[in-house]
Short mmCIF file of C-alpha atoms in Angstrom, two decimals:
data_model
loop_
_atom_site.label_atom_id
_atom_site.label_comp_id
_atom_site.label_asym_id
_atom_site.label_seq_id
_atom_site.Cartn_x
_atom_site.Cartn_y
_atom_site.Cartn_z
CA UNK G 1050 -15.50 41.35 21.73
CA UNK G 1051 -12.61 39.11 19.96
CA UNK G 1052 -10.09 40.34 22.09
CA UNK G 1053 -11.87 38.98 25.40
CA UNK G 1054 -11.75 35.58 23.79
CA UNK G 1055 -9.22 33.12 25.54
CA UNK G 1056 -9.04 30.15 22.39
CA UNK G 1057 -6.96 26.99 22.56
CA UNK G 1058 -6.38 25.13 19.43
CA UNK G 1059 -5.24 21.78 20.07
CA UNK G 1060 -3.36 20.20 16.90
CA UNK G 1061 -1.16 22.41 14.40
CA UNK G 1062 -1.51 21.47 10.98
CA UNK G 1063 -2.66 23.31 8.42
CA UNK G 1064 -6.46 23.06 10.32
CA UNK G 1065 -5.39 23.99 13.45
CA UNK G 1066 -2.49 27.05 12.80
CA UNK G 1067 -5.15 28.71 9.92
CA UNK G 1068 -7.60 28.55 12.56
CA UNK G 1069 -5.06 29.99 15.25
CA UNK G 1070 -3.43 32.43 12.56
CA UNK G 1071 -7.03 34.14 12.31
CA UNK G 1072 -7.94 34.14 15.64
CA UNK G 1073 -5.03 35.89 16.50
CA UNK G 1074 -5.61 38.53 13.89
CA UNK G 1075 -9.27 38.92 14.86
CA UNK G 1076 -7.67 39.91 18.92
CA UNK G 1077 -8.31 36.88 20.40
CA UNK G 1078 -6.26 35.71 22.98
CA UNK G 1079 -4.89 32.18 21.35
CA UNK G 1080 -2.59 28.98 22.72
CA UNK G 1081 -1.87 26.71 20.34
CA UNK G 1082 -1.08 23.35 21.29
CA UNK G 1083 1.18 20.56 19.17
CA UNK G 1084 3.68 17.58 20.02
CA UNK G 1085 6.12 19.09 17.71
CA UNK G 1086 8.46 21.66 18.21
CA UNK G 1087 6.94 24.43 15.25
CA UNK G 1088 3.35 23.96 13.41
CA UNK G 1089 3.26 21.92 10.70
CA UNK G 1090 1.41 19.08 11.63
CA UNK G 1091 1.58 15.75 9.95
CA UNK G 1092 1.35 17.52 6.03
CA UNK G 1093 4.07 20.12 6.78
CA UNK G 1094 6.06 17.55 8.67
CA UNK G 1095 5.24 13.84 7.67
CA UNK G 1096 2.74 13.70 4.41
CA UNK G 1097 2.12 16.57 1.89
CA UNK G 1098 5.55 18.76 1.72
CA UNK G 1099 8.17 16.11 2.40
CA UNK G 1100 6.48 13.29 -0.42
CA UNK G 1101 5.88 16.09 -3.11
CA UNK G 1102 9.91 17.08 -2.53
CA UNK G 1103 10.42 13.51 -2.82
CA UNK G 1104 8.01 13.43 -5.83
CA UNK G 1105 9.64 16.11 -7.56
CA UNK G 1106 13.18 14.52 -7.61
CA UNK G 1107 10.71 11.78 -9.33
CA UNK G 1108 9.84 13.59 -12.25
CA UNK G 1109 13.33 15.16 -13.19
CA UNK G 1110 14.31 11.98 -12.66
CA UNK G 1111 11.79 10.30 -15.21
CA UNK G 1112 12.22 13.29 -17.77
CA UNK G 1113 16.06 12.41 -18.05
CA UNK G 1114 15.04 8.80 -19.20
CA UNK G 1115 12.32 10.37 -21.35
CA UNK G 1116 14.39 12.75 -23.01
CA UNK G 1117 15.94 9.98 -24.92
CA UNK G 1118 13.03 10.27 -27.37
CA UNK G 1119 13.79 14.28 -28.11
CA UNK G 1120 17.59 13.40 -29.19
CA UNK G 1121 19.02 13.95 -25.48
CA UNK G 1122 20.66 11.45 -23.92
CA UNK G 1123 22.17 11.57 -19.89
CA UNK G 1124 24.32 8.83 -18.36
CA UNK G 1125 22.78 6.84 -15.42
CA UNK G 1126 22.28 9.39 -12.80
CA UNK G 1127 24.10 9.09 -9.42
CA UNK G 1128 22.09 9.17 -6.58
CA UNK G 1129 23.84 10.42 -2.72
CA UNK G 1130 20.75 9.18 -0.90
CA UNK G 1131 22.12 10.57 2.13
CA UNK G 1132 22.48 14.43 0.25
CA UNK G 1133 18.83 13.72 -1.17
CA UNK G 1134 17.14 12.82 2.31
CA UNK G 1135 19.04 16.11 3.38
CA UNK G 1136 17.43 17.97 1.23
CA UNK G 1137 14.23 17.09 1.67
CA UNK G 1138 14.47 17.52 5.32
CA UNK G 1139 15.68 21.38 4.70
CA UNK G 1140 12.66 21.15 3.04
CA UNK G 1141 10.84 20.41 6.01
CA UNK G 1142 12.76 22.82 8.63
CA UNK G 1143 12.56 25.56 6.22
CA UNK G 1144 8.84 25.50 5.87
CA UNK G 1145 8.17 24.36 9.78
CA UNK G 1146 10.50 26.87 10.78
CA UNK G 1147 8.74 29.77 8.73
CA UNK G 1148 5.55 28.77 10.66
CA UNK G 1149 6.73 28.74 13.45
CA UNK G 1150 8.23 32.20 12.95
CA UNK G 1151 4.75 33.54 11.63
CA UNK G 1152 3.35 32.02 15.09
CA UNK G 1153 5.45 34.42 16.77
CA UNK G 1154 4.57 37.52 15.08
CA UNK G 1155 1.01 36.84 15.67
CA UNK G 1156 1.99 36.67 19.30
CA UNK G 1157 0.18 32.80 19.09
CA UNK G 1158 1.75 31.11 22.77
CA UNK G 1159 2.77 28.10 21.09
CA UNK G 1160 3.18 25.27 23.59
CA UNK G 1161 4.88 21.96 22.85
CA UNK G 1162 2.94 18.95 24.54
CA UNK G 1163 -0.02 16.81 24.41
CA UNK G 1164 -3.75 18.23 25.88
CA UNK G 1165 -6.46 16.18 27.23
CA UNK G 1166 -9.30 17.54 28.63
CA UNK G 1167 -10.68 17.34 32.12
CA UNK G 1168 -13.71 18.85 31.62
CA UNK G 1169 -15.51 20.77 28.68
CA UNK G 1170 -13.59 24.58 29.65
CA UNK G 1171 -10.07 23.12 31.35
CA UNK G 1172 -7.23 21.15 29.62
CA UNK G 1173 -4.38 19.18 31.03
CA UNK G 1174 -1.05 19.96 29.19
CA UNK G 1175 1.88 17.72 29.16
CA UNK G 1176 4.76 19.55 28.71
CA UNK G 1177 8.57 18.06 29.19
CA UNK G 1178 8.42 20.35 32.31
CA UNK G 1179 5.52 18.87 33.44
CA UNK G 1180 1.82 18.96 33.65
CA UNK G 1181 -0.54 22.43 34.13
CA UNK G 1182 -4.37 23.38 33.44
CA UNK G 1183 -5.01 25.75 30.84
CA UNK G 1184 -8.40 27.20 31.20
CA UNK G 1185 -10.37 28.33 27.47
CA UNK G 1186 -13.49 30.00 26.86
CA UNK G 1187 -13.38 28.33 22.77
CA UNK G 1188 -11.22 25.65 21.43
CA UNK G 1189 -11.01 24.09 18.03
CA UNK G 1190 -9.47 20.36 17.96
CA UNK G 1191 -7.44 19.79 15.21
CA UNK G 1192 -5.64 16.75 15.84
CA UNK G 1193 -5.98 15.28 12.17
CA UNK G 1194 -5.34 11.76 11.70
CA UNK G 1195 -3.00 8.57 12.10
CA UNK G 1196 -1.82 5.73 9.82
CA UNK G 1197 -4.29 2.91 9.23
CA UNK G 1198 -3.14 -1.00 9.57
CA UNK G 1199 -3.83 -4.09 9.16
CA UNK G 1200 -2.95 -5.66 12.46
CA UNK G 1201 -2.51 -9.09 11.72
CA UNK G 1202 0.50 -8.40 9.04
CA UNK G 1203 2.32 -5.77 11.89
CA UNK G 1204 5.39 -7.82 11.51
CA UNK G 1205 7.96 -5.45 13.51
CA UNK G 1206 10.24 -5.61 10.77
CA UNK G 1207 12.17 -2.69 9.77
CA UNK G 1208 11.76 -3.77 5.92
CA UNK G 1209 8.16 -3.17 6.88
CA UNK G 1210 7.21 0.76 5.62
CA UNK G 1211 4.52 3.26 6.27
CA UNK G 1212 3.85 6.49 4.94
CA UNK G 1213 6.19 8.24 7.28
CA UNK G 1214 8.94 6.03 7.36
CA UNK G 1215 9.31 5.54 3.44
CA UNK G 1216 9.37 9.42 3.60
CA UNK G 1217 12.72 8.89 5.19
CA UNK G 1218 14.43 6.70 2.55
CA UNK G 1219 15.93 4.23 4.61
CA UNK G 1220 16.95 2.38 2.08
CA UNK G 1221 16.71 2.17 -2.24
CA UNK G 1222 15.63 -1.48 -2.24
CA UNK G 1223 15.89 -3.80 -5.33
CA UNK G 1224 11.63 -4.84 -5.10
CA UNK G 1225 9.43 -3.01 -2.85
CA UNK G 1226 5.61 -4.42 -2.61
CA UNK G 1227 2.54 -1.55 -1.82
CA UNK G 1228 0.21 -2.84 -0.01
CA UNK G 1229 -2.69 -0.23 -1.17
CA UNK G 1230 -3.38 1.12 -4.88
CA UNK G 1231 -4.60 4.80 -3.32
CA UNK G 1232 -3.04 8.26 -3.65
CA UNK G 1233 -0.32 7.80 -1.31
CA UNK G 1234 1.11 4.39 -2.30
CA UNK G 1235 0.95 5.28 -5.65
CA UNK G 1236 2.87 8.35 -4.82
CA UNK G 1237 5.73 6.63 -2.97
CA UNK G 1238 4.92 3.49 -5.05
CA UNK G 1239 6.19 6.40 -7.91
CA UNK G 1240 8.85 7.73 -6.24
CA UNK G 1241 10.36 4.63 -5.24
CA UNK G 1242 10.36 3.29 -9.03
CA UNK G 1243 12.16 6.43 -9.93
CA UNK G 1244 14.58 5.91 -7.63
CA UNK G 1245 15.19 2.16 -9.17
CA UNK G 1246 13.03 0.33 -7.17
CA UNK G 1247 11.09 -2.38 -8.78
CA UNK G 1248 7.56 -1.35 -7.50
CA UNK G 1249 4.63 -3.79 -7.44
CA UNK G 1250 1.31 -2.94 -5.94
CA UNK G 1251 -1.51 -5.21 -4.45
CA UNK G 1252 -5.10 -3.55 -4.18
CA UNK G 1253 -7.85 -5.18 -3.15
CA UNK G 1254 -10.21 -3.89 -5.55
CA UNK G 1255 -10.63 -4.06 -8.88
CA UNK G 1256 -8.79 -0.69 -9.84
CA UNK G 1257 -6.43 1.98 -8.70
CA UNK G 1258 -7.61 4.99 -6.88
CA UNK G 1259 -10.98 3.64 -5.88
CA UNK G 1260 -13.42 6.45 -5.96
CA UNK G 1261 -11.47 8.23 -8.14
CA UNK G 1262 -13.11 8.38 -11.77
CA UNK G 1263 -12.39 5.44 -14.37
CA UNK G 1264 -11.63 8.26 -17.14
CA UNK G 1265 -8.99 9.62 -15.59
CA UNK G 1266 -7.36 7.03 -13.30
CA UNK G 1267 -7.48 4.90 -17.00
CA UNK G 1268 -4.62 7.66 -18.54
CA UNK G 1269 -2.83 6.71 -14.97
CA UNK G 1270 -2.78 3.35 -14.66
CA UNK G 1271 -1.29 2.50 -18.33
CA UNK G 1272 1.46 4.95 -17.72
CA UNK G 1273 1.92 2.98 -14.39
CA UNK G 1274 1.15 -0.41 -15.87
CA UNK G 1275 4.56 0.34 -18.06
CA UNK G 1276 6.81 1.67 -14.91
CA UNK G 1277 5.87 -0.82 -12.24
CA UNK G 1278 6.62 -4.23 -12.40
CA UNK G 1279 3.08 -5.53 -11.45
CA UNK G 1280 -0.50 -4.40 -10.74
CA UNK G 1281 -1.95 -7.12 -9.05
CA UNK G 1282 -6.26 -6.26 -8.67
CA UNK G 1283 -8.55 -7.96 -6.84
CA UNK G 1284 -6.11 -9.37 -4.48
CA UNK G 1285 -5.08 -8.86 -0.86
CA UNK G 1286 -1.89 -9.86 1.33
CA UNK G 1287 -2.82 -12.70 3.47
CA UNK G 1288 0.69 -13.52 5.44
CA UNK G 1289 3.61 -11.84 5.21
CA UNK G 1290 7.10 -12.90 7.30
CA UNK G 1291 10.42 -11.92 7.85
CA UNK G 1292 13.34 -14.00 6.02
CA UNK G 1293 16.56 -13.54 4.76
CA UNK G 1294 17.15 -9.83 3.62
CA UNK G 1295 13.19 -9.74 2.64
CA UNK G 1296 9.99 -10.09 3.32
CA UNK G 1297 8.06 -13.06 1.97
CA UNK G 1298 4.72 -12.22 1.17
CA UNK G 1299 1.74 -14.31 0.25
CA UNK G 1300 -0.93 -12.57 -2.01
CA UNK G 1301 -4.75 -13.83 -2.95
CA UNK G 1302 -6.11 -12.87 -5.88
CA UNK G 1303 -9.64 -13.38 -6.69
CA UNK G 1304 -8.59 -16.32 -9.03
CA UNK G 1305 -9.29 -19.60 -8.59
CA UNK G 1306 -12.50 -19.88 -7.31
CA UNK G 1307 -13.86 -19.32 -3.92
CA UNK G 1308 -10.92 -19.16 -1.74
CA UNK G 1309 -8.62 -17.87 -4.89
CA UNK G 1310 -5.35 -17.94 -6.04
CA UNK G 1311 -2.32 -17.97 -3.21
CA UNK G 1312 0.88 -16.90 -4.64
CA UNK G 1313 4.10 -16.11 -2.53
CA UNK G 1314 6.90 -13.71 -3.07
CA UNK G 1315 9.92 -12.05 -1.67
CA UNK G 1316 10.24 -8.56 -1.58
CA UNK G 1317 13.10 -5.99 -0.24
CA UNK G 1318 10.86 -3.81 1.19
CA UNK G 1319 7.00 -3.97 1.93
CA UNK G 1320 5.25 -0.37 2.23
CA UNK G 1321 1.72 -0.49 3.92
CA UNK G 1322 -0.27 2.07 2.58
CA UNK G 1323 -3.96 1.30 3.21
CA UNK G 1324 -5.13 4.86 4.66
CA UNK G 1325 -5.63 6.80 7.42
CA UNK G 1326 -7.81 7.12 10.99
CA UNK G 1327 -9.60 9.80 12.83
CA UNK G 1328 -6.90 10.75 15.63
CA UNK G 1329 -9.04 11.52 18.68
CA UNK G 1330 -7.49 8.76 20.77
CA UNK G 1331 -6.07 10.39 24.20
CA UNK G 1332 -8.07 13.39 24.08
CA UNK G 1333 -10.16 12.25 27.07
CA UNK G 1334 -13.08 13.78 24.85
CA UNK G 1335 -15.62 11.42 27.53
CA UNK G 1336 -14.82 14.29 29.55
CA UNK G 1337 -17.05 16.66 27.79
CA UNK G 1338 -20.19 16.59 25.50
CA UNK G 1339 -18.54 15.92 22.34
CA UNK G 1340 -20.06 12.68 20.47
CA UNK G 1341 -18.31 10.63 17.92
CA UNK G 1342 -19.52 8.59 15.66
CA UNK G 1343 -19.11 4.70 14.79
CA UNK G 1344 -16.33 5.77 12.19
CA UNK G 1345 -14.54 7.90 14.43
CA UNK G 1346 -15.28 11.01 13.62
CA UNK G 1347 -16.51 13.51 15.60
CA UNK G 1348 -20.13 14.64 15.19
CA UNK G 1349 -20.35 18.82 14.05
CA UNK G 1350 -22.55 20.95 12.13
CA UNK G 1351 -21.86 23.37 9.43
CA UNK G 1352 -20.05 25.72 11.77
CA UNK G 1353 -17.95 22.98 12.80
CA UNK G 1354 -19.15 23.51 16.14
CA UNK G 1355 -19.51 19.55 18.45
CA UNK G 1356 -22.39 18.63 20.72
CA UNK G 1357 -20.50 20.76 23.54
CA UNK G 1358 -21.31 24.51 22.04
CA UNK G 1359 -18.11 25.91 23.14
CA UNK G 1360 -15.98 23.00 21.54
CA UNK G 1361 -15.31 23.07 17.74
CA UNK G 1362 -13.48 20.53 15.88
CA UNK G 1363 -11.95 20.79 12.26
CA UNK G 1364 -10.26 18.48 9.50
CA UNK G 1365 -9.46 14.60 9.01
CA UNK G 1366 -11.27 14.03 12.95
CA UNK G 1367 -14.83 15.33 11.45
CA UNK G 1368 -15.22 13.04 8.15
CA UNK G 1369 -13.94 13.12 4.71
CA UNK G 1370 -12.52 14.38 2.67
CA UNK G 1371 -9.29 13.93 4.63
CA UNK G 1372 -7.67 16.81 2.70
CA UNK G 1373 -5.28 20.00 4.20
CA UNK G 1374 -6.81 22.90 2.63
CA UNK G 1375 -10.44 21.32 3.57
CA UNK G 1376 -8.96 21.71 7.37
CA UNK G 1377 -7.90 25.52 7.08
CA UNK G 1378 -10.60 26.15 5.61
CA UNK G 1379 -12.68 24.48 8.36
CA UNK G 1380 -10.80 25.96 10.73
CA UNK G 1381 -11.62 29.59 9.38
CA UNK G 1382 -14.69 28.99 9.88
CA UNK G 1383 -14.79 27.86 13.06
CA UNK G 1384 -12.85 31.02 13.96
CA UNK G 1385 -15.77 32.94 12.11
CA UNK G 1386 -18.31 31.86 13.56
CA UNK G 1387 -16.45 31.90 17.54
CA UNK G 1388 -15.94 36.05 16.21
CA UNK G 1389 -19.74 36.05 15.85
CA UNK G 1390 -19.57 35.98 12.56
CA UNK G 1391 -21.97 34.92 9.84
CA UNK G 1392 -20.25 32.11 8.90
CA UNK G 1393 -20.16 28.37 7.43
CA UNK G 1394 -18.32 25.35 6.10
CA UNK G 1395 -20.76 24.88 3.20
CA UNK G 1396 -18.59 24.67 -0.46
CA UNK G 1397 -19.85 23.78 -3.72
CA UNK G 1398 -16.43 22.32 -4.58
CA UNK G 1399 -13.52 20.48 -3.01
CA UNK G 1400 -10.49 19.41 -4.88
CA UNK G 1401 -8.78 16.42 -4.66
CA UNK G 1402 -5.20 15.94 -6.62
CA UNK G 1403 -3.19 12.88 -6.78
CA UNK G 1404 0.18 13.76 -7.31
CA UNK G 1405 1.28 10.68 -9.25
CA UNK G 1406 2.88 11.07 -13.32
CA UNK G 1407 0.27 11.80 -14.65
CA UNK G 1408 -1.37 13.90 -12.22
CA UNK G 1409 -4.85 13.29 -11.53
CA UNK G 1410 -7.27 16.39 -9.99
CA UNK G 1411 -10.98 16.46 -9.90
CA UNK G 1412 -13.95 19.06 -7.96
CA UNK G 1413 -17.20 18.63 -7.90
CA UNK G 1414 -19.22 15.72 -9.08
CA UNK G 1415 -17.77 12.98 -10.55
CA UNK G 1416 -19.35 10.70 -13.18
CA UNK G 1417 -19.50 7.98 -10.67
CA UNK G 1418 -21.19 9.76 -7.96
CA UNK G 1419 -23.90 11.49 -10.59
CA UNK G 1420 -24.58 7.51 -11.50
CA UNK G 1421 -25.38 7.02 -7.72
CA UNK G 1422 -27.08 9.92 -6.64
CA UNK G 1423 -29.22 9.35 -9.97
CA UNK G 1424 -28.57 13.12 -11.19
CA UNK G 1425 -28.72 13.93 -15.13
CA UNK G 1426 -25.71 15.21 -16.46
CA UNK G 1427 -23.88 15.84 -20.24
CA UNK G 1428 -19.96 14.93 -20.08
CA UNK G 1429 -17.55 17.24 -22.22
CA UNK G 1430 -14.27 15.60 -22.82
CA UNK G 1431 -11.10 17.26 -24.35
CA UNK G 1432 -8.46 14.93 -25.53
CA UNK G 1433 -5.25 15.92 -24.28
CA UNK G 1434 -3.64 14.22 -27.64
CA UNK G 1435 -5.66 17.55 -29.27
CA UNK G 1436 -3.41 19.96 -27.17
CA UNK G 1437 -0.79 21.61 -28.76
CA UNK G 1438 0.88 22.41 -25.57
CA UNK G 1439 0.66 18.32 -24.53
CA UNK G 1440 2.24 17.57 -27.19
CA UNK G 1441 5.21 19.78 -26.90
CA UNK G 1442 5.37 18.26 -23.53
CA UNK G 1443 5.19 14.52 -25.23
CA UNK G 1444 2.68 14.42 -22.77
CA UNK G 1445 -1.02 13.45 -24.46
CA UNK G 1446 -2.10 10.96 -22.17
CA UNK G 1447 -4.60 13.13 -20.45
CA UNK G 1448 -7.83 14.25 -20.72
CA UNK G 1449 -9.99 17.51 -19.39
CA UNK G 1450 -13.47 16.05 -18.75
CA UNK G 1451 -16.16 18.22 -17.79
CA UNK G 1452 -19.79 17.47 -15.88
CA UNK G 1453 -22.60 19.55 -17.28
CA UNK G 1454 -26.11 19.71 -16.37
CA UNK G 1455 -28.11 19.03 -19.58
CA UNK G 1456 -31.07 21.86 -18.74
CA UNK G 1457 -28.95 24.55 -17.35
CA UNK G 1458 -25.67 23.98 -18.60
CA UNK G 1459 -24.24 24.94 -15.18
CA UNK G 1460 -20.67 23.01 -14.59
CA UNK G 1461 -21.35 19.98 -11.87
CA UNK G 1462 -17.99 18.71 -11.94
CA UNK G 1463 -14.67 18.69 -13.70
CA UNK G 1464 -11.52 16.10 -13.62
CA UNK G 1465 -7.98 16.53 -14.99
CA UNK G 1466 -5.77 13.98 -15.83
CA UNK G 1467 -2.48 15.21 -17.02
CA UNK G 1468 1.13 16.85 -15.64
CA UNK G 1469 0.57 20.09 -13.70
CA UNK G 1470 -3.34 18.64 -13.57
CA UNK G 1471 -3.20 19.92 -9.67
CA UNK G 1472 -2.54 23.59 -10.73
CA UNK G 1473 -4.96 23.08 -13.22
CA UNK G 1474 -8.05 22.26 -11.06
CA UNK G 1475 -8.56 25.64 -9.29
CA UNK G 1476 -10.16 27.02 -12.34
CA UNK G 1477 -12.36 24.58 -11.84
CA UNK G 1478 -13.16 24.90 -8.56
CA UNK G 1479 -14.05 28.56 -8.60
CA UNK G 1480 -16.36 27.90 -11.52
CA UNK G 1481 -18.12 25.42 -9.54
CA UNK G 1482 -17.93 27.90 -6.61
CA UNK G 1483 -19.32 30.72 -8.73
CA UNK G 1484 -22.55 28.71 -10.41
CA UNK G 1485 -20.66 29.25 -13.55
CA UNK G 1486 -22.01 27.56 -16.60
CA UNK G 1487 -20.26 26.05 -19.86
CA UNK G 1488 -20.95 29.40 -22.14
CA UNK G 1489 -19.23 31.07 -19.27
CA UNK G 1490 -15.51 28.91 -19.47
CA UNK G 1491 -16.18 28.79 -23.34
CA UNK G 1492 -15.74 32.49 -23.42
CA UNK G 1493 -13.19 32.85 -21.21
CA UNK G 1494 -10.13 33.31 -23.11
CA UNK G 1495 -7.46 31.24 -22.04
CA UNK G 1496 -3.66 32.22 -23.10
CA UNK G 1497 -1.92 29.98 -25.96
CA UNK G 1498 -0.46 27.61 -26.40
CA UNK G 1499 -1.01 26.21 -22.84
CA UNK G 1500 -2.56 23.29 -20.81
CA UNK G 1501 -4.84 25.43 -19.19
CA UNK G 1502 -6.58 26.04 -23.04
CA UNK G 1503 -7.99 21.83 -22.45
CA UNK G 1504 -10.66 23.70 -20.07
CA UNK G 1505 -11.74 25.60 -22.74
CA UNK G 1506 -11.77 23.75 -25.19
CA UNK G 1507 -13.45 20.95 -23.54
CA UNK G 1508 -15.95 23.62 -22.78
CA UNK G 1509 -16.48 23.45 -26.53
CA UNK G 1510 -16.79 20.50 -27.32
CA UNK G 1511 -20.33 20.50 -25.21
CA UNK G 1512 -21.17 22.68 -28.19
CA UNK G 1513 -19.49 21.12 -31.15
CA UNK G 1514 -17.39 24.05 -31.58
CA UNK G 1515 -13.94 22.75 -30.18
CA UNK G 1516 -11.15 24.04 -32.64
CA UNK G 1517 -8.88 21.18 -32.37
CA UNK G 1518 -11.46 18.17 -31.53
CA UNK G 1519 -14.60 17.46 -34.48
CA UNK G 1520 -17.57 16.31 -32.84
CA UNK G 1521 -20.10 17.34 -34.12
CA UNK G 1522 -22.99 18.69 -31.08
CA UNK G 1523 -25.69 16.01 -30.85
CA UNK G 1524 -29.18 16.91 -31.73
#
């Protein structure tokens, strides 16, 4: 019955075109609905692929300096910013493009425009031509999300930086200031510093990465500690105003007392990177059943499916994790289950990776949130200093740490902190996925001498067996 199917899927990032992509192979007839000219969304186009180009350049970059220590030495590298935002642009069309080309073998009727819904089975499109009415029998909103602010410090100044206009280099200033110590500041924060940038960041908490767990955002943060010129904790921008070529910033710190310390500074360049929002706005959703709740999101159940049965909604719009592959995976499943499928969005694992130097990944539980949800658990730890690979690398700040459940051994949870720690983290995940427990990634040979060996190992250290580590299994 697939092929009877009229879809819309409004929103094509990775959610929305996976979701498309499938329905389109299952028969269905599908129109896929974007503001840009190919899928892509805001990862293909504006987040993921552009700032891990970026991030790339980054680590050559930083291995030229490093390389100092293994008898190489390179002069000062040259940098053509205009050649390098080039670059990373073809990076951008290449990948759009290719989507966008896969669209039309699927025979997907891509539209360019904005959709709002009149009613719970009809959509208004904008187009540049004009308005029309597309009538569906499913859809699947993907519309992802938008950058957060702080309104009161929405200077208008172009010195002022988000997370898609520091994507486009406008400048390599002498001091840039980011406002936020999560993933993507510290990303940017990273490439910036690379660049030559003096980077200084401002969190309001009292660490990096909040949420993120202390054992491996620790390896991060005194790598960073050395590269950026300050970490400023427990503090929080208060004012911030144009002047001569800056921005003059004043910071409060948590010092002081009540009211704290107030410090002010000029900076080149302020990039505000405080997260992102739910991006329903426009959708005229009050035109159907769909509910959302007090954070934003939109209300669904396990087969993504919203209060209006034949509306499903996928990604950043339905909660967090605000993650890519989360979405097309989402979206798969609303597909599924609109085939009549068996189907539902219900995984043991999710990975997160923060592509900073080191890398930090992590599925699963983490320490932190076995503390809150009061479960038992055994930690395994592998020092990365104990890896013969690392160390080849001059790379041992890192560490493979590993979540057990004390009765049944089963693996809970497992973070990576260490370059290539994103690749690393699939294993991971599918043991999660697959109910494995420790004996299982103990035995699992793992090739030598390589990174991906600090699973294993850590694996036996649980049992006091680790070859390179002695610790001795606790009775």
């Amino acid at each position: 019955m697939s092929e009877k199917i009229n879809i819309a899927v409004i929103g094509a990032g990775p959610g929305g075109y996976a979701a498309a992509f499938l329905a389109a192979d299952l028969g269905m007839n599908v129109t896929l609905i974007d503001k840009d000219k190919n899928p892509g969304g805001v990862c293909l186009y504006r987040g993921c692929i552009p700032s891990k180009a970026l991030l790339h350049v980054a680590k050559l970059l930083d291995e030229t300096e490093e390389a100092k220590n293994w008898g190489i030495e390179f002069g000062k590298p040259k940098i053509d910013l205009d050649k390098l935002r080039d670059w990373k642009n073809k990076v951008v069309e290449k990948l759009t493009g290719g989507v966008g080309s896969v669209a039309k073998f699927r025979k997907v009727n891509f539209v360019q425009g904005t959709a709002t819904f009149k009613n719970s089975t009809t959509l208004v499109v904008e187009k540049s031509g004009g308005k029309e009415e597309l009538k569906f029998d499913k859809i699947v909103i993907a519309t992802g999300s938008r950058i957060a602010t702080i309104p009161s410090l929405n200077i208008g100044s172009k010195r002022l930086l988000n997370s898609t206009s520091a994507l486009d280099l406008p400048a390599i200033p002498k001091s840039l200031l980011v406002i936020g110590g999560g993933y993507i500041g510290l990303e940017l924060g990273s490439v910036y510093q690379a660049l030559g940038s003096k980077v200084s960041v401002v969190e309001m908490l009292d660490g990096l990465l909040p949420g993120a767990d202390r054992d491996l955002v620790s390896h991060l943060s005194k790598r960073l500690k050395e590269k950026f010129e300050s970490i400023m904790l427990n503090s929080k921008v208060v004012e911030m105003k144009e002047v001569k070529d800056g921005i003059q910033v004043k910071i409060q710190s948590a010092e002081g007392g009540n009211e704290g310390k107030t410090t002010e500074q000029t900076y080149d360049y302020v990039l505000m990177s405080i997260g992102r929002r739910p991006d329903t706005s426009g959708l005229g959703l009050e035109n159907t059943k769909v509910k959302v709740n007090g954070r934003g999101w939109i209300n669904v159940n396990n087969q993504m499916q919203t209060d209006d049965s034949d509306i499903y909604a996928i990604g950043d719009i339905v909660g967090e994790p605000m993650l890519a592959h989360k979405a097309s995976h989402e979206g798969r499943v609303a597909v599924e289950v609109i085939a009549g499928h068996k189907s539902a969005f219900e995984p043991m694992a999710i990975p997160a990776v923060v592509f900073t130097d080191p890398e930090i990944a992590w599925a699963g539980l983490t320490e932190n949130q076995a503390k809150e949800k009061k479960i038992d658990y055994e930690v395994a730890k592998f020092p990365w200093a104990a890896s013969g690979r690392a160390v080849t690398l001059d790379r041992n700040d890192g560490v493979t740490k590993i979540l057990v459940d004390p009765s049944s051994q089963r693996i809970l949870g497992i973070g990576i902190c260490g370059p290539g720690a994103g690749e690393l983290i699939a294993e991971g995940v599918l043991a999660i996925e697959m109910g494995a427990n420790l004996i299982d990634l103990k035995l699992t040979i793992h090739p030598h001498p390589t990174l991906s060996e600090t699973l294993m190992e850590a694996a036996e250290v649980f049992f006091g067996q680790s070859t390179h580590v002695y610790r001795p299994k606790k009775n």
